[in-house]
Amino acid sequence: MPTTLEAKTPRLVTALPGPNAKRVLEQDAKFMSPSYTRDYPLVAKRGLGAIVEDVDGNSFLDFAAGIAVCSTGHCHPKVVAAIQKQAAELIHMSGTDFYYESMPQLAERLVRTMPGAESKKVFFTNSGTEAIEGAIKLARYATRRDKMIAFYGCFHGRTMGALSLTASKSTQRKGFGALLGGIEHIPYPYAYRCAHGHTAETCGAEILEQLEGQIFKRLFDPEDVAGIIIEPIQGEGGYVPAPKFFLQELQRICRQHGIMFIVDEVQSGMGRTGKWWASEHAGIEPDILCSAKGIASGMPLGAIMARESVMLWKPGSHGTTFGGNPVCLAAALATMDLIESEYKENARRMGEYLFGRLADWTKNFNIVGDVRGRGLMIGIEIVRDQRTKEKAADLRNAIVDLAFHKGLLVLGAGENTIRLSPPLLIDQEQADFAARTLEECFREAGKKI
Ligand SMILES: Cc1ncc(COP(=O)(O)O)c(C=O)c1O
């Protein structure tokens, strides 16, 4: 019989939270910053693959993956071995001041995944938000302009520059005073709630008209705009994909005016959608692409990748002490091997399988308004009633909590969406367990209306 960690599906042995978990929660309440947002009391101890065990010996199937981070699952033996080997050899050197082999090695592998004929260059960071900060600076530096356009609903991070681009939830900005100036937000093409009744393929034409006809005419001359930044699939905003034509048109507009086309693939990248980058599905070629989260299977790493003719900043203009730390790079190289050899394809296949499995949900459950996404980046929007599309945040929260009590870890996204972002290694049995469990949760939550 496999141990709980080796099993493919969860096993609960105590009421939740269990006694050990309660002890940690008490200590946490005393000492930890209250700004964290914990949806349910999971106190994790160990993880393997898509299974996480808590401090009381309960095991869970993880369809959250530490917010889409543990791309190769928890503690993949090859990632662990790479980290251990590197930690015994060289932990830190600072790539800002010295050289080490894995920096250009990983950079070369990353840029090979990027579309476009021009050579690319890479700057490594510690996180997604730091990659976005760098992208803002790079776009300004490369264009000598300072205005930016971003989208409502998008999340780009919490440091002051990235937060200025973020327009996801007002609590993320409230109380922090003035942010970066010169940023305008425009609507994101959200097909399920499209004011013009468009489909997932056609939603957004009016937004582009607004950009060219209003913003560029009344607010910012396009020649003052340094960059337009977009998530090809909105993450924190509710797992909303932008239509292919929309991304292509944005690229055309950027090229026309010499604006940097910045694509934030912090959540959608690294194989999650079945390709290295979600933007590949639209056939676009970003000037600057930001990555983090799944890039190093849980070790803190981010990357700014840009066309060679864009990344021309001079020595000293940008740097970092820890970004691109050797141990994180070793984890990333092992992660790329695994994604390339198996998990990108598995994400595509299991995504297709799951979408097939979930296809009837909007017919079978009146509280399921929309099922959308790509690969293993799947959003399920919960509504009070399909006819009115009234957002049902309370039901969504109830479903997330019910799922936890049945051994399935999922997270919310946006106001009323459940996100499925499992490790890219899940198999059919695990996909079926997740789908079955969510169906039970929908039935139970539906009774509460
Ligand atoms: C699309 C996107 N960009 C940027 C970030 C910020 O990344 P980090 O939390 O690593 O700073 C996130 C985090 O959720 C994200 O989803």
Coordinates of C-alpha atoms and ligand atoms in Angstrom, one line a residue:
M1 CA 0.0 0.0 0.0
P2 CA 1.5 3.4 -1.0
T3 CA 2.1 6.0 1.7
T4 CA -0.3 8.9 1.8
L5 CA 2.3 11.0 -0.1
E6 CA 2.7 8.3 -2.8
A7 CA -1.0 7.7 -3.2
K8 CA -2.6 9.6 -6.1
T9 CA -5.7 10.8 -4.3
P10 CA -6.2 12.3 -0.8
R11 CA -6.9 10.8 2.5
L12 CA -8.3 12.7 5.5
V13 CA -7.6 11.2 9.0
T14 CA -8.7 14.1 11.3
A15 CA -11.3 16.8 11.3
L16 CA -10.0 19.9 9.7
P17 CA -8.1 21.7 11.0
G18 CA -6.5 18.9 13.1
P19 CA -4.9 19.4 16.5
N20 CA -1.4 20.2 15.2
A21 CA -2.8 22.5 12.6
K22 CA -4.7 24.4 15.3
R23 CA -1.5 24.9 17.2
V24 CA 0.2 26.5 14.2
L25 CA -2.8 28.6 13.4
E26 CA -2.7 30.1 16.9
Q27 CA 1.0 30.9 16.7
D28 CA 0.5 32.3 13.2
A29 CA -2.3 34.6 14.4
K30 CA 0.0 35.9 17.0
F31 CA 3.1 36.6 15.0
M32 CA 2.3 36.8 11.3
S33 CA 1.3 39.9 9.4
P34 CA -2.5 40.1 9.0
S35 CA -2.2 41.1 5.3
Y36 CA -2.0 37.5 4.1
T37 CA -5.2 36.1 2.6
R38 CA -5.7 32.5 3.8
D39 CA -9.0 31.0 2.4
Y40 CA -8.8 27.8 4.5
P41 CA -6.6 26.4 7.3
L42 CA -4.2 24.1 5.4
V43 CA -1.0 23.7 7.4
A44 CA 1.3 22.0 4.9
K45 CA 4.2 19.8 6.0
R46 CA 5.3 17.7 3.1
G47 CA 4.5 17.4 -0.6
L48 CA 5.2 14.9 -3.4
G49 CA 3.9 15.3 -6.9
A50 CA 0.3 16.6 -6.7
I51 CA -0.2 15.4 -3.1
V52 CA 0.4 17.6 0.0
E53 CA 0.4 16.2 3.5
D54 CA -0.5 18.5 6.5
V55 CA 0.9 18.5 10.0
D56 CA -1.8 16.0 11.2
G57 CA -1.1 13.4 8.5
N58 CA -4.1 14.4 6.2
S59 CA -3.2 14.3 2.6
F60 CA -4.7 16.5 -0.1
L61 CA -4.8 16.6 -3.9
D62 CA -3.3 20.0 -4.8
F63 CA -5.0 21.8 -7.7
A64 CA -3.5 25.1 -6.6
A65 CA 0.2 24.3 -6.7
G66 CA 1.2 27.2 -4.5
I67 CA -0.5 29.6 -6.9
A68 CA 0.6 27.9 -10.1
V69 CA 4.2 27.7 -8.9
C70 CA 4.9 24.0 -8.4
S71 CA 4.9 23.2 -12.1
T72 CA 6.7 19.9 -11.8
G73 CA 4.8 19.0 -8.7
H74 CA 6.0 19.1 -5.1
C75 CA 9.6 18.1 -4.5
H76 CA 10.2 16.4 -7.9
P77 CA 13.3 14.2 -7.2
K78 CA 15.2 15.7 -10.2
V79 CA 14.5 19.2 -9.0
V80 CA 15.5 18.3 -5.4
A81 CA 18.7 16.6 -6.6
A82 CA 19.6 19.7 -8.7
I83 CA 19.0 22.0 -5.7
Q84 CA 21.0 19.7 -3.3
K85 CA 23.9 19.4 -5.7
Q86 CA 24.1 23.2 -6.3
A87 CA 23.7 24.0 -2.6
A88 CA 26.7 21.9 -1.8
E89 CA 28.7 23.6 -4.6
L90 CA 27.9 27.3 -4.6
I91 CA 24.9 29.0 -3.0
H92 CA 25.4 32.6 -3.8
M93 CA 27.7 34.8 -5.9
S94 CA 25.6 37.7 -7.2
G95 CA 25.2 37.7 -10.9
T96 CA 25.2 41.5 -10.9
D97 CA 28.9 41.5 -10.0
F98 CA 30.3 38.1 -11.1
Y99 CA 29.7 35.3 -13.6
Y100 CA 28.6 31.8 -13.2
E101 CA 27.9 29.2 -15.9
S102 CA 24.2 28.5 -15.2
M103 CA 23.2 32.2 -15.8
P104 CA 23.8 32.2 -19.6
Q105 CA 22.9 28.5 -19.8
L106 CA 19.4 29.1 -18.5
A107 CA 19.1 32.4 -20.4
E108 CA 19.9 30.6 -23.6
R109 CA 17.3 27.9 -23.0
L110 CA 14.7 30.4 -22.0
V111 CA 15.2 32.6 -25.1
R112 CA 15.0 29.6 -27.3
T113 CA 11.4 29.2 -26.2
M114 CA 10.5 32.7 -27.2
P115 CA 9.0 33.4 -30.6
G116 CA 10.5 35.8 -33.1
A117 CA 13.7 35.8 -35.2
E118 CA 15.6 38.5 -33.3
S119 CA 18.0 37.4 -30.6
K120 CA 16.8 37.9 -27.0
K121 CA 18.5 38.8 -23.7
V122 CA 17.5 38.0 -20.1
F123 CA 17.6 39.6 -16.7
F124 CA 16.9 37.3 -13.7
T125 CA 14.9 38.5 -10.7
N126 CA 13.6 37.0 -7.4
S127 CA 9.9 37.2 -8.1
G128 CA 7.1 38.2 -10.5
T129 CA 6.7 41.7 -9.2
E130 CA 10.4 42.3 -9.5
A131 CA 10.3 41.2 -13.2
I132 CA 7.4 43.6 -13.8
E133 CA 9.3 46.4 -12.0
G134 CA 12.3 45.7 -14.3
A135 CA 10.0 45.6 -17.4
I136 CA 8.6 49.0 -16.6
K137 CA 12.1 50.4 -16.2
L138 CA 13.3 48.7 -19.4
A139 CA 10.3 49.9 -21.5
R140 CA 11.0 53.5 -20.2
Y141 CA 14.7 53.2 -20.8
A142 CA 14.4 51.7 -24.3
T143 CA 11.8 54.2 -25.5
R144 CA 12.7 57.3 -23.4
R145 CA 9.0 57.6 -22.8
D146 CA 7.1 57.2 -19.5
K147 CA 3.4 56.5 -20.1
M148 CA 2.0 53.0 -19.8
I149 CA -1.3 51.3 -20.6
A150 CA -2.6 48.4 -18.6
F151 CA -5.9 46.5 -18.2
Y152 CA -8.7 46.4 -15.6
G153 CA -8.7 43.0 -13.8
C154 CA -5.0 42.4 -14.5
F155 CA -2.6 41.7 -11.7
H156 CA 1.1 42.4 -12.1
G157 CA 2.4 42.4 -8.5
R158 CA 2.5 44.4 -5.3
T159 CA 5.7 46.6 -5.3
M160 CA 4.9 50.2 -6.1
G161 CA 5.5 50.1 -9.8
A162 CA 3.9 46.8 -10.5
L163 CA 1.0 47.8 -8.2
S164 CA 0.5 50.9 -10.3
L165 CA -0.2 48.6 -13.3
T166 CA -2.3 46.2 -11.2
A167 CA -6.1 46.9 -11.3
S168 CA -7.4 43.7 -9.8
K169 CA -8.9 44.5 -6.3
S170 CA -9.0 47.9 -4.7
T171 CA -7.9 46.4 -1.3
Q172 CA -4.5 45.8 -3.0
R173 CA -4.1 49.5 -3.5
K174 CA -6.1 51.0 -0.6
G175 CA -4.1 52.9 2.0
F176 CA -0.9 53.0 0.1
G177 CA -1.2 56.6 -1.3
A178 CA -0.1 57.8 -4.7
L179 CA 1.3 55.3 -7.1
L180 CA 3.3 55.7 -10.3
G181 CA 1.8 58.4 -12.6
G182 CA 1.2 58.2 -16.3
I183 CA -0.7 54.9 -16.3
E184 CA -4.1 54.5 -17.8
H185 CA -6.2 51.3 -17.5
I186 CA -8.6 50.1 -20.2
P187 CA -11.1 47.2 -20.0
Y188 CA -9.9 43.6 -20.6
P189 CA -11.8 41.6 -23.2
Y190 CA -14.0 39.4 -20.9
A191 CA -16.1 37.4 -23.2
Y192 CA -18.5 36.0 -20.6
R193 CA -19.5 39.5 -19.6
C194 CA -18.9 41.2 -22.9
A195 CA -21.1 44.4 -23.0
H196 CA -21.3 44.1 -26.8
G197 CA -22.4 40.4 -26.8
H198 CA -19.3 39.2 -28.5
T199 CA -17.9 35.6 -28.3
A200 CA -14.6 34.4 -26.8
E201 CA -13.1 34.8 -30.3
T202 CA -14.4 38.3 -31.1
C203 CA -14.7 40.2 -27.7
G204 CA -12.6 43.3 -27.5
A205 CA -12.9 45.3 -30.8
E206 CA -14.5 48.2 -28.9
I207 CA -11.7 48.3 -26.4
L208 CA -9.1 48.7 -29.2
E209 CA -11.3 51.5 -30.6
Q210 CA -11.3 53.1 -27.2
L211 CA -7.5 52.9 -27.0
E212 CA -6.9 54.4 -30.4
G213 CA -9.9 56.7 -30.6
Q214 CA -10.0 58.0 -27.0
I215 CA -6.9 57.3 -25.0
F216 CA -4.4 58.1 -27.8
K217 CA -6.4 61.1 -28.9
R218 CA -7.5 62.6 -25.6
L219 CA -5.0 61.5 -22.9
F220 CA -1.7 60.2 -24.1
D221 CA -0.1 60.8 -27.5
P222 CA 1.0 57.3 -28.5
E223 CA 4.5 58.7 -29.0
D224 CA 4.7 59.3 -25.2
V225 CA 3.6 55.7 -24.4
A226 CA 6.5 53.4 -23.3
G227 CA 4.6 50.2 -23.0
I228 CA 1.3 48.3 -23.1
I229 CA 1.3 45.4 -20.7
I230 CA -1.2 42.5 -20.7
E231 CA -1.7 39.1 -19.3
P232 CA -2.6 36.8 -22.2
I233 CA -4.8 34.9 -19.8
Q234 CA -5.8 37.0 -16.8
G235 CA -4.7 35.1 -13.7
E236 CA -5.8 36.7 -10.4
G237 CA -8.5 38.5 -12.3
G238 CA -10.4 35.2 -12.9
Y239 CA -8.6 33.1 -15.5
V240 CA -9.9 35.0 -18.4
P241 CA -8.2 34.4 -21.8
A242 CA -7.8 37.3 -24.2
P243 CA -8.9 36.5 -27.8
K244 CA -6.2 35.8 -30.3
F245 CA -7.2 38.7 -32.6
F246 CA -7.1 41.1 -29.6
L247 CA -3.5 40.2 -28.7
Q248 CA -2.5 40.4 -32.4
E249 CA -4.1 43.8 -32.8
L250 CA -2.4 45.1 -29.6
Q251 CA 0.9 44.0 -31.1
R252 CA 0.1 45.8 -34.3
I253 CA -0.8 49.0 -32.4
C254 CA 2.4 48.8 -30.4
R255 CA 4.6 48.2 -33.5
Q256 CA 2.9 51.1 -35.3
H257 CA 3.8 53.6 -32.5
G258 CA 7.1 52.2 -31.3
I259 CA 5.4 51.1 -28.0
M260 CA 6.9 48.1 -26.1
F261 CA 4.5 45.2 -26.1
I262 CA 5.0 43.7 -22.7
V263 CA 3.4 40.3 -22.0
D264 CA 3.1 39.2 -18.4
E265 CA 3.4 35.4 -18.4
V266 CA 4.2 35.1 -14.7
Q267 CA 1.1 32.9 -14.1
S268 CA 0.3 31.7 -17.6
G269 CA 3.8 30.7 -18.7
M270 CA 6.2 27.8 -18.3
G271 CA 4.1 25.1 -20.1
R272 CA 0.9 25.6 -18.1
T273 CA -1.3 26.1 -21.2
G274 CA 0.4 23.3 -23.2
K275 CA 2.9 25.6 -24.8
W276 CA 5.8 27.4 -23.1
W277 CA 3.9 30.7 -23.2
A278 CA 0.2 31.3 -23.4
S279 CA 0.9 34.1 -25.9
E280 CA 2.2 31.5 -28.4
H281 CA -1.4 30.4 -28.9
A282 CA -2.0 33.8 -30.4
G283 CA 1.1 33.8 -32.6
I284 CA 2.4 37.1 -31.1
E285 CA 6.0 38.2 -30.5
P286 CA 6.3 40.3 -27.3
D287 CA 9.1 42.8 -27.1
I288 CA 9.4 42.1 -23.4
L289 CA 8.1 38.9 -21.7
C290 CA 8.0 38.4 -17.9
S291 CA 8.1 35.1 -16.2
A292 CA 8.3 33.8 -12.6
K293 CA 6.1 31.4 -10.6
G294 CA 6.5 28.0 -12.4
I295 CA 9.9 28.7 -13.7
A296 CA 11.9 27.0 -10.9
S297 CA 9.3 24.7 -9.3
G298 CA 9.0 26.8 -6.1
M299 CA 12.4 28.3 -5.8
P300 CA 12.2 32.1 -6.0
L301 CA 13.1 33.2 -9.6
G302 CA 11.7 35.5 -12.2
A303 CA 13.0 36.5 -15.6
I304 CA 12.7 39.5 -17.9
M305 CA 13.3 38.5 -21.5
A306 CA 13.5 41.1 -24.2
R307 CA 14.6 41.5 -27.8
E308 CA 18.3 42.3 -28.0
S309 CA 17.6 45.7 -29.6
V310 CA 15.4 46.5 -26.6
M311 CA 17.6 45.3 -23.7
L312 CA 20.3 47.9 -24.3
W313 CA 20.5 49.4 -20.8
K314 CA 24.0 50.3 -19.7
P315 CA 26.0 48.6 -16.9
G316 CA 24.8 49.9 -13.5
S317 CA 21.4 50.9 -14.8
H318 CA 19.7 47.9 -13.3
G319 CA 20.8 45.1 -11.0
T320 CA 19.9 42.8 -8.1
T321 CA 21.7 41.0 -5.3
F322 CA 19.9 37.7 -5.2
G323 CA 18.1 37.5 -8.6
G324 CA 19.3 34.5 -10.5
N325 CA 20.8 32.8 -7.5
P326 CA 22.7 29.6 -8.5
V327 CA 20.4 27.3 -6.5
C328 CA 17.3 28.8 -8.1
L329 CA 18.9 28.5 -11.5
A330 CA 19.7 24.8 -10.9
A331 CA 16.1 24.2 -10.0
A332 CA 15.0 26.1 -13.1
L333 CA 17.2 24.1 -15.4
A334 CA 15.8 20.8 -14.0
T335 CA 12.3 22.3 -14.3
M336 CA 12.8 23.2 -17.9
D337 CA 14.1 19.6 -18.7
L338 CA 10.9 18.2 -17.2
I339 CA 8.5 20.6 -18.8
E340 CA 10.2 20.1 -22.2
S341 CA 10.4 16.3 -22.0
E342 CA 7.0 15.6 -20.5
Y343 CA 4.9 18.1 -18.7
K344 CA 4.1 20.7 -21.4
E345 CA 2.6 17.9 -23.4
N346 CA 0.9 16.5 -20.3
A347 CA -0.6 19.9 -19.5
R348 CA -2.0 20.1 -23.0
R349 CA -3.4 16.5 -22.9
M350 CA -4.8 16.7 -19.3
G351 CA -6.2 20.2 -20.1
E352 CA -8.1 18.8 -23.1
Y353 CA -9.3 15.9 -21.0
L354 CA -10.5 18.1 -18.2
F355 CA -12.2 20.5 -20.6
G356 CA -14.0 17.5 -22.1
R357 CA -14.9 16.3 -18.6
L358 CA -16.2 19.8 -17.6
A359 CA -18.0 20.6 -20.8
D360 CA -21.4 19.9 -19.4
W361 CA -21.1 21.8 -16.2
T362 CA -22.8 24.9 -17.5
K363 CA -25.7 22.6 -18.5
N364 CA -25.8 20.6 -15.3
F365 CA -25.2 23.3 -12.7
N366 CA -27.1 26.5 -12.7
I367 CA -24.4 28.1 -10.5
V368 CA -21.7 27.4 -13.0
G369 CA -21.8 30.4 -15.4
D370 CA -18.6 29.8 -17.4
V371 CA -15.8 27.3 -17.8
R372 CA -12.8 28.7 -19.6
G373 CA -9.0 28.8 -20.0
R374 CA -6.4 26.7 -21.7
G375 CA -4.4 23.6 -20.7
L376 CA -4.1 23.4 -16.9
M377 CA -5.2 27.0 -16.4
I378 CA -8.9 26.6 -15.9
G379 CA -11.4 29.1 -14.5
I380 CA -14.9 28.2 -13.3
E381 CA -17.1 31.3 -12.8
I382 CA -19.7 30.8 -10.1
V383 CA -23.0 32.8 -10.4
R384 CA -26.2 33.0 -8.4
D385 CA -28.2 32.2 -11.6
Q386 CA -27.0 31.7 -15.1
R387 CA -29.7 34.0 -16.5
T388 CA -28.8 37.0 -14.5
K389 CA -25.1 36.2 -14.2
E390 CA -25.1 37.7 -10.7
K391 CA -21.6 37.1 -9.3
A392 CA -21.8 34.7 -6.3
A393 CA -18.6 35.3 -4.3
D394 CA -20.2 33.7 -1.2
L395 CA -21.0 30.5 -3.2
R396 CA -17.5 30.4 -4.7
N397 CA -16.0 30.7 -1.3
A398 CA -18.3 28.0 0.1
I399 CA -17.2 25.7 -2.8
V400 CA -13.5 26.3 -2.2
D401 CA -14.0 25.5 1.5
L402 CA -16.1 22.4 0.9
A403 CA -13.4 21.2 -1.6
F404 CA -10.8 21.5 1.1
H405 CA -12.9 19.5 3.5
K406 CA -13.1 16.8 0.8
G407 CA -9.3 16.8 0.3
L408 CA -9.0 19.0 -2.8
L409 CA -7.0 22.2 -2.7
V410 CA -8.3 24.9 -5.1
L411 CA -8.1 28.7 -4.9
G412 CA -10.4 31.5 -5.9
A413 CA -9.5 34.1 -8.6
G414 CA -11.3 37.3 -9.3
E415 CA -14.5 38.0 -7.5
N416 CA -16.3 34.7 -8.1
T417 CA -14.2 32.3 -10.0
I418 CA -12.5 29.1 -8.9
R419 CA -9.2 28.5 -10.5
L420 CA -7.7 25.1 -11.3
S421 CA -3.9 25.4 -11.6
P422 CA -2.6 21.9 -10.6
P423 CA 1.0 20.8 -11.1
L424 CA 1.6 19.9 -14.8
L425 CA 2.1 16.3 -13.9
I426 CA -1.4 15.3 -12.9
D427 CA -2.9 12.1 -14.4
Q428 CA -6.5 11.2 -15.4
E429 CA -7.3 9.6 -12.1
Q430 CA -6.4 12.9 -10.3
A431 CA -8.3 15.0 -12.9
D432 CA -11.3 12.7 -12.4
F433 CA -11.1 13.0 -8.6
A434 CA -10.9 16.8 -8.8
A435 CA -13.9 17.0 -11.3
R436 CA -16.0 14.6 -9.1
T437 CA -15.2 16.5 -6.0
L438 CA -16.1 19.8 -7.5
E439 CA -19.4 18.4 -8.8
E440 CA -20.3 17.3 -5.2
C441 CA -19.4 20.8 -4.0
F442 CA -21.6 22.4 -6.6
R443 CA -24.5 20.2 -5.6
E444 CA -24.0 21.0 -1.9
A445 CA -23.4 24.7 -2.5
G446 CA -26.4 24.9 -4.9
K447 CA -28.7 23.8 -2.2
K448 CA -27.8 26.8 -0.2
I449 CA -29.2 29.3 -2.7
Ligands
LIG1 C1 0.4 37.6 -13.8 C2 1.1 37.9 -12.6 N1 2.1 38.9 -12.6 C3 2.9 39.2 -11.6 C4 2.6 38.5 -10.3 C5 3.5 38.9 -9.2 O1 4.3 37.8 -8.9 P1 5.0 37.7 -7.4 O2 3.9 37.3 -6.5 O3 6.0 36.6 -7.6 O4 5.6 39.0 -7.1 C6 1.7 37.6 -10.2 C7 1.4 36.9 -9.0 O5 0.3 36.3 -8.7 C8 0.9 37.3 -11.4 O6 -0.1 36.4 -11.3

